Coordinates of C-alpha atoms and ligand atoms in Angstrom, one line a residue:
X25 CA -5.2 -3.6 27.6
X26 CA -1.7 -2.4 26.7
X27 CA -2.4 1.9 26.1
X28 CA 1.4 2.8 24.9
X29 CA 0.8 7.1 25.4
X30 CA -2.7 7.6 24.3
X31 CA -4.7 9.5 22.4
X32 CA -8.4 10.6 22.6
X33 CA -11.3 9.2 20.3
X34 CA -11.2 12.9 17.5
X35 CA -15.3 14.0 19.2
X36 CA -16.0 14.5 15.9
X37 CA -15.5 13.1 12.2
X38 CA -16.5 13.2 8.4
X39 CA -17.0 9.7 7.1
X40 CA -16.6 8.4 3.5
X41 CA -20.4 8.9 3.0
X42 CA -20.5 13.3 3.8
X43 CA -22.1 12.1 6.7
X44 CA -20.9 14.0 10.3
X45 CA -20.6 11.9 13.4
X46 CA -19.3 12.3 17.5
X47 CA -18.1 10.6 18.7
X48 CA -17.5 10.2 23.0
X49 CA -13.8 8.9 24.0
X50 CA -15.2 8.6 28.0
X51 CA -18.1 6.7 27.2
X52 CA -16.2 4.5 24.2
X53 CA -13.6 3.6 26.8
X54 CA -16.3 2.5 29.3
X55 CA -18.3 0.4 27.0
X56 CA -14.5 -1.5 25.6
X57 CA -14.0 -1.9 29.0
X58 CA -16.9 -3.7 29.3
X59 CA -17.0 -5.4 25.9
X60 CA -13.7 -6.1 26.6
X61 CA -14.0 -8.1 29.4
X62 CA -17.3 -9.6 29.2
X63 CA -15.7 -11.8 25.5
X64 CA -12.7 -12.1 27.8
X65 CA -14.3 -14.9 30.2
X66 CA -16.8 -15.3 27.7
X67 CA -13.8 -16.6 25.5
X68 CA -11.9 -18.2 27.6
X69 CA -14.7 -21.5 28.0
X70 CA -15.5 -21.1 24.1
X71 CA -14.7 -22.7 21.0
X72 CA -14.0 -20.0 19.0
X73 CA -14.3 -15.9 20.0
X74 CA -16.2 -13.8 17.5
X75 CA -14.8 -11.6 14.8
X76 CA -13.2 -8.2 15.8
X77 CA -15.2 -6.3 13.2
X78 CA -18.9 -7.9 15.2
X79 CA -16.4 -6.4 18.5
X80 CA -16.1 -3.3 17.3
X81 CA -19.7 -2.2 16.0
X82 CA -20.4 -4.4 19.9
X83 CA -18.8 -0.7 20.8
X84 CA -19.9 1.8 18.9
X85 CA -22.9 0.6 20.1
X86 CA -23.4 1.3 23.7
X87 CA -24.4 4.2 25.5
X88 CA -23.4 7.6 23.9
X89 CA -20.8 6.2 22.4
X90 CA -21.7 7.6 18.6
X91 CA -23.7 10.8 17.3
X92 CA -25.3 12.1 14.3
X93 CA -24.1 15.8 13.5
X94 CA -26.5 17.3 16.2
X95 CA -25.6 14.8 19.1
X96 CA -28.9 12.0 18.0
X97 CA -28.2 8.6 19.2
X98 CA -26.8 7.2 16.1
X99 CA -27.1 3.1 15.3
X100 CA -23.9 1.6 13.8
X101 CA -25.9 -1.3 11.5
X102 CA -26.8 0.8 9.7
X103 CA -24.0 2.4 8.7
X104 CA -22.5 2.1 4.9
X105 CA -19.6 -1.0 5.5
X106 CA -16.7 2.6 4.6
X107 CA -18.1 4.5 7.6
X108 CA -18.6 1.7 9.8
X109 CA -14.6 0.7 9.3
X110 CA -13.7 4.7 9.1
X111 CA -15.1 4.4 13.3
X112 CA -13.7 0.8 13.7
X113 CA -9.7 2.3 12.6
X114 CA -10.3 5.3 14.9
X115 CA -11.1 3.4 18.1
X116 CA -8.0 1.2 17.1
X117 CA -6.0 4.5 16.6
X118 CA -6.8 5.6 19.9
X119 CA -6.6 2.0 21.6
X120 CA -10.1 2.7 23.0
X121 CA -9.1 -1.1 21.4
X122 CA -6.1 -3.0 21.2
X123 CA -4.5 -3.4 18.2
X124 CA -1.0 -6.3 18.8
X125 CA 1.6 -5.9 16.5
X126 CA 1.3 -7.1 13.0
X127 CA 4.1 -8.6 11.3
X128 CA 5.4 -7.8 8.0
X129 CA 8.2 -8.4 5.7
X130 CA 9.7 -5.1 4.1
X131 CA 8.4 -5.0 0.1
X132 CA 11.7 -4.2 -1.2
X133 CA 14.1 -5.6 1.3
X134 CA 12.5 -8.4 3.2
X135 CA 13.9 -7.1 6.2
X136 CA 11.4 -8.0 9.0
X137 CA 9.2 -5.8 10.5
X138 CA 6.4 -5.2 13.6
X139 CA 3.7 -2.7 13.8
X140 CA 0.8 -2.4 15.0
X141 CA -1.0 0.2 11.9
X142 CA -3.6 1.9 13.0
X143 CA -1.7 4.0 15.7
X144 CA 0.5 4.8 12.3
X145 CA -2.6 6.2 11.0
X146 CA -3.8 9.9 9.8
X147 CA -6.7 10.3 11.1
X148 CA -6.6 15.1 9.8
X149 CA -8.6 14.0 6.6
X150 CA -11.4 12.5 8.9
X151 CA -11.1 14.9 11.7
X152 CA -11.3 18.5 9.0
X153 CA -13.2 17.0 6.9
X154 CA -10.7 16.6 3.5
X155 CA -12.0 13.4 2.0
X156 CA -11.6 14.9 -1.7
X157 CA -9.3 14.0 -2.9
X158 CA -9.7 12.1 -6.5
X159 CA -7.8 8.7 -6.1
X160 CA -7.5 8.9 -2.3
X161 CA -11.2 9.8 -1.8
X162 CA -12.4 8.0 -5.2
X163 CA -16.0 5.7 -4.0
X164 CA -15.8 2.3 -5.6
X165 CA -17.3 1.5 -8.8
X166 CA -20.6 -0.4 -7.9
X167 CA -22.1 -0.8 -11.2
X168 CA -19.2 -2.4 -12.7
X169 CA -18.2 -6.0 -13.0
X170 CA -14.5 -5.7 -11.8
X171 CA -12.3 -8.5 -14.0
X172 CA -10.8 -11.4 -12.0
X173 CA -8.8 -14.8 -13.5
X174 CA -11.1 -17.0 -14.2
X175 CA -13.1 -19.0 -12.0
X176 CA -15.9 -21.9 -12.5
X177 CA -19.3 -20.3 -11.6
X178 CA -21.7 -23.5 -12.1
X179 CA -21.1 -24.4 -16.3
X180 CA -19.6 -21.5 -16.8
X181 CA -16.7 -19.8 -16.7
X182 CA -16.7 -16.4 -15.0
X183 CA -13.7 -13.7 -15.3
X184 CA -16.1 -11.2 -13.3
X185 CA -17.2 -9.9 -10.0
X186 CA -19.9 -7.7 -8.9
X187 CA -20.4 -5.9 -5.1
X188 CA -23.4 -3.8 -3.6
X189 CA -23.3 -1.6 -1.2
X190 CA -23.4 -3.4 2.4
X191 CA -24.3 -1.4 5.6
X192 CA -23.5 -3.3 9.0
X193 CA -26.7 -5.1 9.8
X194 CA -26.5 -7.0 6.1
X195 CA -23.0 -7.5 6.8
X196 CA -23.5 -9.2 10.5
X197 CA -23.0 -13.0 8.5
X198 CA -19.4 -12.0 7.8
X199 CA -18.6 -9.5 10.4
X200 CA -18.8 -11.9 13.2
X201 CA -16.6 -15.0 11.5
X202 CA -13.7 -15.0 13.3
X203 CA -11.0 -14.1 12.0
X204 CA -8.4 -16.8 12.0
X205 CA -10.6 -19.5 11.8
X206 CA -11.7 -21.1 8.0
X207 CA -14.5 -19.5 6.7
X208 CA -17.7 -21.6 5.6
X209 CA -18.3 -19.6 2.1
X210 CA -22.2 -20.2 2.5
X211 CA -25.3 -18.4 0.5
X212 CA -25.5 -15.9 3.2
X213 CA -22.2 -15.6 3.7
X214 CA -22.7 -14.3 0.0
X215 CA -25.6 -11.8 1.0
X216 CA -23.3 -10.5 3.2
X217 CA -19.6 -9.9 1.2
X218 CA -22.1 -8.1 -0.9
X219 CA -21.4 -10.4 -4.1
X220 CA -24.0 -9.6 -6.5
X221 CA -23.5 -11.6 -9.4
X222 CA -20.6 -13.7 -10.3
X223 CA -19.8 -13.3 -14.8
X224 CA -23.4 -13.7 -14.7
X225 CA -24.0 -15.4 -12.2
X226 CA -26.3 -13.6 -9.5
X227 CA -28.0 -16.4 -7.3
X228 CA -26.2 -17.0 -3.9
X229 CA -26.2 -20.4 -3.9
X230 CA -23.7 -20.9 -7.2
X231 CA -22.4 -18.9 -6.3
X232 CA -21.3 -19.6 -2.8
X233 CA -20.5 -23.0 -4.7
X234 CA -18.0 -21.2 -6.8
X235 CA -16.4 -19.2 -4.3
X236 CA -16.1 -21.8 -1.9
X237 CA -13.6 -24.1 -4.9
X238 CA -12.3 -20.9 -6.7
X239 CA -8.9 -21.2 -7.1
X240 CA -6.5 -19.5 -5.0
X241 CA -5.7 -16.5 -8.2
X242 CA -9.5 -15.7 -8.1
X243 CA -10.4 -15.5 -4.6
X244 CA -7.1 -13.8 -3.8
X245 CA -8.5 -10.7 -6.2
X246 CA -12.2 -10.9 -5.6
X247 CA -10.8 -10.4 -1.9
X248 CA -8.7 -7.5 -2.9
X249 CA -12.3 -6.0 -4.6
X250 CA -13.8 -6.7 -1.8
X251 CA -11.8 -4.6 0.5
X252 CA -11.1 -1.8 -2.1
X253 CA -14.9 -1.5 -1.9
X254 CA -15.6 -1.7 1.6
X255 CA -12.1 0.1 3.0
X256 CA -11.6 3.0 1.5
X257 CA -7.9 3.9 0.5
X258 CA -7.2 6.8 3.4
X259 CA -7.6 3.6 5.3
X260 CA -4.2 2.6 5.4
X261 CA -0.7 3.5 7.3
X262 CA 2.8 4.1 5.6
X263 CA 5.4 2.3 7.6
X264 CA 9.2 3.1 6.5
X265 CA 11.6 0.4 6.2
X266 CA 14.4 1.4 8.8
X267 CA 17.0 -0.7 6.8
X268 CA 15.7 0.3 2.9
X269 CA 13.7 3.7 3.7
X270 CA 11.2 2.0 1.1
X271 CA 7.7 2.5 2.2
X272 CA 5.2 -0.2 3.0
X273 CA 1.6 1.0 2.7
X274 CA -0.5 -1.4 5.9
X275 CA -4.2 -2.6 6.3
X276 CA -5.7 -0.7 8.8
X277 CA -7.2 -1.7 11.1
X278 CA -5.8 -5.2 11.3
X279 CA -7.9 -7.0 11.2
X280 CA -10.2 -7.0 9.0
X281 CA -13.7 -9.3 8.1
X282 CA -12.1 -11.5 5.1
X283 CA -8.2 -12.2 5.6
X284 CA -6.6 -11.3 1.6
X285 CA -3.7 -14.3 0.8
X286 CA -0.2 -13.6 2.2
X287 CA 1.8 -11.6 0.4
X288 CA 5.3 -13.3 -1.2
X289 CA 8.1 -11.8 0.6
X290 CA 10.5 -10.3 -2.4
X291 CA 12.6 -12.6 -4.0
X292 CA 10.8 -15.9 -2.3
X293 CA 11.5 -19.0 -4.8
X294 CA 13.2 -16.7 -7.5
X295 CA 16.7 -16.7 -8.6
X296 CA 18.2 -13.5 -9.4
X297 CA 19.8 -15.5 -12.8
X298 CA 16.9 -18.5 -13.1
X299 CA 17.8 -21.8 -12.2
X300 CA 20.6 -23.3 -14.0
X301 CA 18.4 -25.2 -17.5
X302 CA 15.3 -23.8 -16.7
X303 CA 12.3 -23.1 -19.3
X304 CA 10.6 -19.5 -18.7
X305 CA 7.5 -20.4 -17.3
X306 CA 5.5 -18.5 -20.1
X307 CA 6.3 -16.4 -22.9
X308 CA 7.8 -13.5 -22.4
X309 CA 9.0 -14.3 -18.3
X310 CA 11.5 -11.2 -17.2
X311 CA 14.9 -11.4 -18.5
X312 CA 17.4 -12.6 -16.2
X313 CA 20.3 -10.8 -14.8
X314 CA 22.4 -11.1 -17.8
X315 CA 19.3 -10.3 -20.4
X316 CA 18.4 -7.7 -19.4
X317 CA 22.0 -5.9 -18.6
X318 CA 22.8 -6.4 -22.3
X319 CA 19.0 -5.0 -23.1
X320 CA 20.1 -2.1 -20.8
X321 CA 24.0 -1.6 -22.8
X322 CA 22.5 -1.7 -25.4
X323 CA 20.0 0.7 -25.4
X324 CA 22.4 3.6 -22.9
X325 CA 24.9 3.5 -26.0
X326 CA 21.9 4.0 -28.3
X327 CA 21.0 6.5 -25.8
X328 CA 24.2 8.2 -24.6
X329 CA 25.1 8.9 -28.8
X330 CA 21.6 10.5 -29.4
X331 CA 21.9 13.0 -25.9
X332 CA 25.2 13.3 -27.0
X333 CA 27.1 12.0 -23.8
X334 CA 29.9 10.0 -23.1
X335 CA 32.2 8.4 -19.5
X336 CA 28.7 8.2 -17.6
X337 CA 29.3 5.3 -15.2
X338 CA 26.2 2.6 -16.0
X339 CA 25.8 -0.4 -13.3
X340 CA 23.1 -2.6 -13.6
X341 CA 22.1 -3.3 -9.6
X342 CA 20.7 -6.5 -9.4
X343 CA 21.0 -5.6 -5.1
X344 CA 18.1 -4.2 -3.1
X345 CA 16.9 -0.6 -5.2
X346 CA 17.3 1.9 -3.2
X347 CA 14.5 4.6 -2.8
X348 CA 12.9 8.1 -4.0
X349 CA 12.7 9.8 -0.3
X350 CA 8.6 8.8 -0.5
X351 CA 10.0 5.5 -0.1
X352 CA 8.9 4.3 -3.4
X353 CA 11.4 1.5 -5.4
X354 CA 13.9 4.1 -8.1
X355 CA 13.7 2.0 -11.1
X356 CA 17.5 3.6 -11.9
X357 CA 18.8 6.9 -10.2
X358 CA 21.8 10.0 -10.9
X359 CA 24.7 10.8 -9.1
X360 CA 27.5 13.2 -10.3
X361 CA 30.7 12.6 -10.3
X362 CA 33.1 13.3 -7.7
X363 CA 36.0 15.6 -8.2
X364 CA 39.5 14.2 -6.9
X365 CA 39.8 13.6 -3.2
X366 CA 42.7 13.9 -0.7
X367 CA 44.3 10.3 -2.3
X368 CA 44.1 11.9 -6.1
X369 CA 40.5 9.7 -6.4
X370 CA 38.0 10.8 -8.6
X371 CA 34.8 9.6 -9.6
X372 CA 32.5 9.5 -13.0
X373 CA 28.6 10.2 -12.8
X374 CA 26.9 7.0 -12.4
X375 CA 23.7 5.6 -13.6
X376 CA 22.5 2.5 -11.6
X377 CA 19.8 0.5 -13.2
X378 CA 17.4 -1.3 -10.0
X379 CA 17.3 -4.9 -12.0
X380 CA 15.2 -5.7 -9.2
X381 CA 12.2 -2.9 -9.2
X382 CA 12.0 -3.8 -13.3
X383 CA 11.1 -7.6 -11.9
X384 CA 8.2 -6.2 -9.5
X385 CA 6.9 -3.5 -12.2
X386 CA 6.6 -6.5 -15.1
X387 CA 4.9 -8.5 -11.9
X388 CA 2.4 -6.3 -10.7
X389 CA 1.6 -5.0 -14.0
X390 CA 1.1 -7.2 -17.4
X391 CA 1.7 -4.6 -19.4
X392 CA 4.5 -3.4 -18.0
X393 CA 6.9 -2.5 -21.3
X394 CA 10.9 -3.8 -20.4
X395 CA 12.6 -2.3 -22.6
X396 CA 10.5 0.8 -23.3
X397 CA 11.1 1.5 -19.0
X398 CA 14.4 1.0 -19.9
X399 CA 14.9 3.6 -22.5
X400 CA 13.1 6.2 -20.7
X401 CA 14.8 5.5 -17.5
X402 CA 17.3 6.3 -19.0
X403 CA 17.0 8.6 -21.3
X404 CA 14.8 10.6 -18.0
X405 CA 18.9 10.1 -15.5
X406 CA 20.7 12.1 -18.5
X407 CA 18.4 14.8 -18.3
X408 CA 19.0 15.4 -14.5
X409 CA 22.9 14.6 -15.8
X410 CA 22.8 17.5 -18.2
X411 CA 21.1 19.0 -15.7
X412 CA 23.4 19.0 -13.1
X413 CA 26.2 19.6 -15.0
X414 CA 24.0 23.5 -16.3
X415 CA 23.9 23.9 -12.6
X416 CA 20.7 23.5 -11.9
X417 CA 17.9 21.0 -11.6
X418 CA 14.3 21.3 -12.3
X419 CA 14.0 17.8 -12.8
X420 CA 14.9 17.5 -9.8
X421 CA 13.4 19.8 -7.7
X422 CA 9.3 18.6 -9.6
X423 CA 10.3 15.3 -7.8
X424 CA 11.4 16.6 -4.6
X425 CA 7.7 18.4 -4.9
X426 CA 5.7 15.8 -6.2
X427 CA 6.7 13.4 -3.3
X428 CA 5.3 17.0 -1.1
X429 CA 2.4 17.0 -2.8
X430 CA 2.0 13.0 -2.2
X431 CA 2.3 13.5 1.2
X432 CA 0.4 16.4 2.0
X433 CA -2.4 14.9 0.0
X434 CA -2.4 11.6 3.1
X435 CA -1.5 14.1 5.7
X436 CA -4.2 16.0 5.1
X437 CA -3.6 20.3 4.7
X438 CA -5.1 21.7 7.8
X439 CA -2.9 19.1 9.4
X440 CA -0.3 19.7 7.4
X441 CA 0.0 23.1 8.8
X442 CA 0.0 22.3 12.5
X443 CA 2.7 20.3 12.1
X444 CA 4.7 22.9 10.5
X445 CA 3.2 25.6 13.4
X446 CA 4.6 23.2 15.9
X447 CA 7.5 23.5 14.1
X448 CA 7.0 19.5 13.1
X449 CA 8.2 20.6 9.4
X450 CA 10.4 18.0 9.8
X451 CA 8.5 14.6 9.5
X452 CA 7.1 16.5 5.8
X453 CA 9.9 19.1 3.5
X454 CA 12.6 18.9 5.9
X455 CA 13.4 15.4 6.5
X456 CA 13.2 14.4 2.5
X457 CA 15.8 17.3 2.6
X458 CA 18.0 15.8 4.8
X459 CA 18.0 12.2 3.7
X460 CA 18.8 12.4 0.2
X461 CA 22.4 13.2 0.1
X462 CA 22.4 9.6 2.1
X463 CA 21.3 7.3 -0.4
X464 CA 23.6 8.8 -3.0
X465 CA 26.3 8.4 -1.3
X466 CA 25.1 5.0 -0.2
X467 CA 24.5 4.2 -3.7
X468 CA 27.8 5.4 -4.7
X469 CA 29.4 4.1 -1.4
X470 CA 28.3 -0.2 -2.5
X471 CA 29.1 0.4 -5.8
X472 CA 32.5 0.6 -5.0
X473 CA 31.6 -1.8 -2.6
X474 CA 30.6 -4.0 -6.1
X475 CA 33.9 -2.9 -8.4
X476 CA 36.3 -3.6 -5.1
X477 CA 34.3 -7.5 -5.1
X478 CA 35.6 -8.6 -8.2
X479 CA 33.2 -7.0 -10.8
Ligands
ZN29 ZN1 13.3 -2.5 3.5
ZN30 ZN1 14.4 11.3 -11.3

């Protein structure tokens, strides 16, 4: 078992249900060795290994591994799934169970990377009991019917799904299924998934038939909702792309009982300019680059006039979007001009608009209003320009503070304070401040490269 820089299991953790659990690192490792060894022997002779989730539960159920706040043994079978999945994430984080690196591609630039996501988990909020963030710790709404793309259920067409809570024991038929095997959707699996209703249909056998025949988009949406219901939003690893700096959020732990549909890499099967002669696939399809550029230029002309600015270069960038300090791909950015250098070359200020971020936002949000967003982005960058001319940019300060606050919520306040004390502030604020001029320089540099390239 690979154990790079072994980290101990935290001795005491807060779980999403509000329960506090104690963990024994020594007992967990001893029992894990026995469980993993026995599995290796058994799997060598068998066809399909049981799922990683059931394996982890087996380890948590080992003698003295898991206890309640007062030290009494705690049976993992009785835990609600979100609690159990946090404990599983900690097993992988601490290397008690192995996690092979997953293969991913950057959501922004498409560059491939490999990482074992659980090693990047921020565990501070669990150990420090800071599970009160309105967004990251919001419980799933089990009372609601959640909208999904249409699927046929019996003779009806339904567009919603309702889940109920499940304990580990109730979910066991699903947790035991091998992670890489084909899933057979049976009534008992439907019960284990906790799908209480599809539309108005509540009979497990009818739901099982419907799920087995569900179109890909409906199944993918149901699986996404399942993950939302069972895995707290904090069970995420943030990986920053080495190439473009984008933030990629990865599921923790990597092994989950229901596999999400593979995400398409950016640009897959899409031509930036649209295939010649092709017709838009649907009404309101995203504009091709030429049409987009025309709309941006028309908007800029109007907004520059309204705000009384001139001579700001406008560049529509169809390449990999730059990211903000938090790793979010930008819709637009502003780079101040520079005075003449040794060669007498001065650069005018520039507003850059990132075509691919607009396209991605529109794809992910059907309500995304392209023209309104173009207007807002240009107006926003003009504000940066005016602040820059005035000598200070409070908008920029505000954006940086917001990114730091977001980071703090994820890392946890107590953990951030510990890191600051240890001088690890670099990861929080220092890094951010130190890197932001680089992307401005890069942006200006590639603008020149583009222009030099004959555009
Ligand atoms: Zn990237
Ligand atoms: Zn801004």
